[in-house]
Each structure stands twice: as C-alpha cells, then as structure tokens.
XYZ file of C-alpha atoms in Angstrom:
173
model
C 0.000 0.000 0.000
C 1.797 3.103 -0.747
C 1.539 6.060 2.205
C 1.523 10.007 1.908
C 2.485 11.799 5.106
C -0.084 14.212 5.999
C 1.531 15.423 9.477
C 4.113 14.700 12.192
C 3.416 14.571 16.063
C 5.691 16.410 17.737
C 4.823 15.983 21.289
C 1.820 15.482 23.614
C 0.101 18.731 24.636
C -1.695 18.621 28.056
C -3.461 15.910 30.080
C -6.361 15.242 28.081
C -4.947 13.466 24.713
C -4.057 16.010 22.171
C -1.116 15.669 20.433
C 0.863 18.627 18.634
C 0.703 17.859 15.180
C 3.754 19.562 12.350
C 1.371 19.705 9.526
C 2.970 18.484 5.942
C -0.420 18.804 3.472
C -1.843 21.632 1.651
C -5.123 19.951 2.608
C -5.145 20.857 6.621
C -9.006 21.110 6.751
C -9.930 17.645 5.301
C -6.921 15.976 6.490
C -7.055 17.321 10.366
C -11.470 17.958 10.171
C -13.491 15.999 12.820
C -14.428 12.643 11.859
C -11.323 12.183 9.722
C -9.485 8.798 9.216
C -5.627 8.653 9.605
C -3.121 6.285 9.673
C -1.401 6.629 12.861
C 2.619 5.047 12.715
C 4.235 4.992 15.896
C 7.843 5.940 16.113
C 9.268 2.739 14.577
C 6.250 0.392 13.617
C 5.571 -0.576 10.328
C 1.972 -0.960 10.926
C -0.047 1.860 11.626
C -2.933 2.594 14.283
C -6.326 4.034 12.594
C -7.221 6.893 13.878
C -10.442 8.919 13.580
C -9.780 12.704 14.163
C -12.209 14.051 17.414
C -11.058 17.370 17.953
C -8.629 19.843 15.989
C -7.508 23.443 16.040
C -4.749 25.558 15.646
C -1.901 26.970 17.928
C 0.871 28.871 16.806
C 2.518 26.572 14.091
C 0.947 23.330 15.229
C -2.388 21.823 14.730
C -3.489 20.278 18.205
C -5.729 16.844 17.351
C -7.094 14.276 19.615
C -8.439 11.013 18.762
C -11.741 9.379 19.380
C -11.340 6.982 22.923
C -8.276 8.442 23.202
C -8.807 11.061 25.685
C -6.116 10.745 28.353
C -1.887 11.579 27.564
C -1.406 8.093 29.022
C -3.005 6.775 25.834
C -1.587 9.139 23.331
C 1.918 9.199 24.703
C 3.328 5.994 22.485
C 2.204 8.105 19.345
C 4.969 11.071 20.025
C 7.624 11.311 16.977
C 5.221 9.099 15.076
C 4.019 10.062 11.792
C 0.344 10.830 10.139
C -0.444 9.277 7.089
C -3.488 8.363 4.069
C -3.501 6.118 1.674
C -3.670 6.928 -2.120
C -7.702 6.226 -2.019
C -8.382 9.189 0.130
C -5.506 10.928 -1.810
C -7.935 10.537 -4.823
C -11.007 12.472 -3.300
C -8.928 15.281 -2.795
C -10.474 17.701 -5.629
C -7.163 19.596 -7.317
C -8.263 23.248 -9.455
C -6.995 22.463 -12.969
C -2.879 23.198 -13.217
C -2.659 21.750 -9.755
C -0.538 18.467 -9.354
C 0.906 16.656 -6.398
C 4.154 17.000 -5.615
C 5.034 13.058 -6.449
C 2.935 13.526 -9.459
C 5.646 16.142 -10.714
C 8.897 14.145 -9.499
C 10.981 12.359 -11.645
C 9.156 13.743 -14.670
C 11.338 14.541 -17.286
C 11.508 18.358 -18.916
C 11.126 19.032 -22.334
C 11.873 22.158 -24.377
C 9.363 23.004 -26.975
C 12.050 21.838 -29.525
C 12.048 18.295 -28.117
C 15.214 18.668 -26.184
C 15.584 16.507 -23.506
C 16.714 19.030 -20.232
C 16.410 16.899 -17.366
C 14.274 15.551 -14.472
C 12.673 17.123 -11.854
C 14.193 15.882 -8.745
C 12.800 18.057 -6.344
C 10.142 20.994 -5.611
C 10.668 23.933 -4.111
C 7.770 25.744 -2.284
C 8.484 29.677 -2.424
C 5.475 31.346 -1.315
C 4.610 33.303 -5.158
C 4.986 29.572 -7.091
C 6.807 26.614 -7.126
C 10.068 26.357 -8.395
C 10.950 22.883 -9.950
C 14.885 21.975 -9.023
C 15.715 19.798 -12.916
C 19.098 17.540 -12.758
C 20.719 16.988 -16.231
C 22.325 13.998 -17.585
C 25.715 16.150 -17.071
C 24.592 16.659 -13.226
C 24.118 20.018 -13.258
C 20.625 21.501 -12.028
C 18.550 23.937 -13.138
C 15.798 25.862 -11.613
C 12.575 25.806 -13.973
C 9.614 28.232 -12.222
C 5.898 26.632 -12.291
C 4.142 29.694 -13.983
C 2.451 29.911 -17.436
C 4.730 31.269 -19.366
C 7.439 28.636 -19.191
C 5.396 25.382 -18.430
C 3.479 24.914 -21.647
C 2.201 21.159 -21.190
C 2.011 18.197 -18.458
C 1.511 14.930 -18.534
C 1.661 13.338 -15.714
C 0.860 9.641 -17.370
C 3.765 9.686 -19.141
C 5.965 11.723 -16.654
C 6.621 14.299 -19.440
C 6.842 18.055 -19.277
C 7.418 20.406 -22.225
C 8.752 23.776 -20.872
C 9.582 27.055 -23.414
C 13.076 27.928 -22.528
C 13.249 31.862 -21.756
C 16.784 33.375 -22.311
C 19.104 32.847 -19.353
C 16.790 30.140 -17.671
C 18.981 27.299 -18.111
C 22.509 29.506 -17.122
C-alpha cells in the first residue's frame, strides 16, 4: 500500500490526549477535520494505528488533534515522533483546481523544451510562497531551476511523466 504523510506529532500537549501535530499537506481542513481517518505510525512500527480525528484546532505553528477513545496523555503518549499518514484512495477524493498536481505527481518527470530537447528531471520541488520552483538535474549533473508559472510550463503529462517547458533566455545559465 503506498503512504503520503499528511503530518508529524511532535509531542503530547496537556493531560487530556491532544497531540501537537507539524502539519505536511496543503489539505489541513480535510486531512485534520473531525471525523477524519488517519493512519497513525508509531515511532518505529511498520503498521499503523487508525485513527479517527475528534477534535482539531490551531496553535501557533501546530495543529493540536485528539483522537476518538483516546482522551487521556497516558493513551496518546506511544504516538509522540510518530508520523500521520493516508492512503492513495483518500488521496484521490482530494479535488485539485486544474494546473494543480501533487508534488510526487511532478517528481521524476522529465523536462522538455518546446524543440524536443531533452533538459532533465525534476528531482525536487521547491515551495516559495509566489509559485513553485521545480529543481531539474541533467544527464551532465548540473541543475537547473525551472519556475511553475504559465509562461514557461506549456504542457504536463503526468501519465507519461513528461513536461514540455519554453526555454526563456538565461533560464537554463
């Protein structure tokens, strides 16, 4: 079964069960809403705990959760350092806007210029605030620095893991 983290539990928080969560989705209101199924791993087990989501809400940079019948820090405690995760069904009912893409959707895809030339593959994404910037590793090693807006990203396919890019002057210096 192949796992996406949603979050990280950083520590216990109080008496009564909630856990400090270090969110890692763009989808905090689905992932962390009440009633919400998650895949609870421990610290090192390969097997995870479901977990249904019974309260949530925000402090500073955390999201505080606790989980149903779990309402004591004697019962949450062996979840601390653990990890968060969903499976790629619920991935699925996630509802992207059109020229949205997950990040493992976009990795290892390989870049395109408009002439056919192969440029790389994307090894990694950047998240800058404005748009993503996509790092792109050549054959030769070097990397490039493609940004995701509409003037250089022409066409994606994620089936094939192809993207066709129009190379600006200076963008691949």
């Amino acid at each position: 079964m192949e796992w996406f983290n949603v979050g990280r539990i950083v520590n216990t928080h109080g008496v009564r069960g909630e856990l400090r969560i270090l969110s890692t989705t763009d989808f905090e209101e689905e992932r962390f809403a009440v009633g919400s199924k998650l895949a609870a791993f421990k610290k090192d087990d390969k097997k995870p705990t479901w977990v249904t989501i019974a309260s949530s809400r925000r402090h500073k940079n955390f999201i505080l959760v606790t989980f149903e019948g779990m309402e004591n820090i004697n019962l949450v405690e062996p979840f601390k350092e653990g990890l968060l995760k969903i499976t790629m069904d619920q991935l699925e009912e996630d509802e992207l806007d059109e020229n949205e893409y997950y990040h493992f959707e976009i990795k290892d895809c390989e870049v395109f210029s408009e002439e056919g030339e192969l440029i790389g593959v994307v090894t990694d994404i950047l998240e800058t605030g404005a748009n993503d910037v996509w790092e792109v590793k050549a054959s030769g090693g070097k990397k490039h620095y493609i940004p995701y807006i509409e003037d250089i990203v022409k066409e994606i396919d994620v089936e094939e893991k192809k993207i066709i890019i129009h190379v600006m002057e200076g963008l691949l210096e």
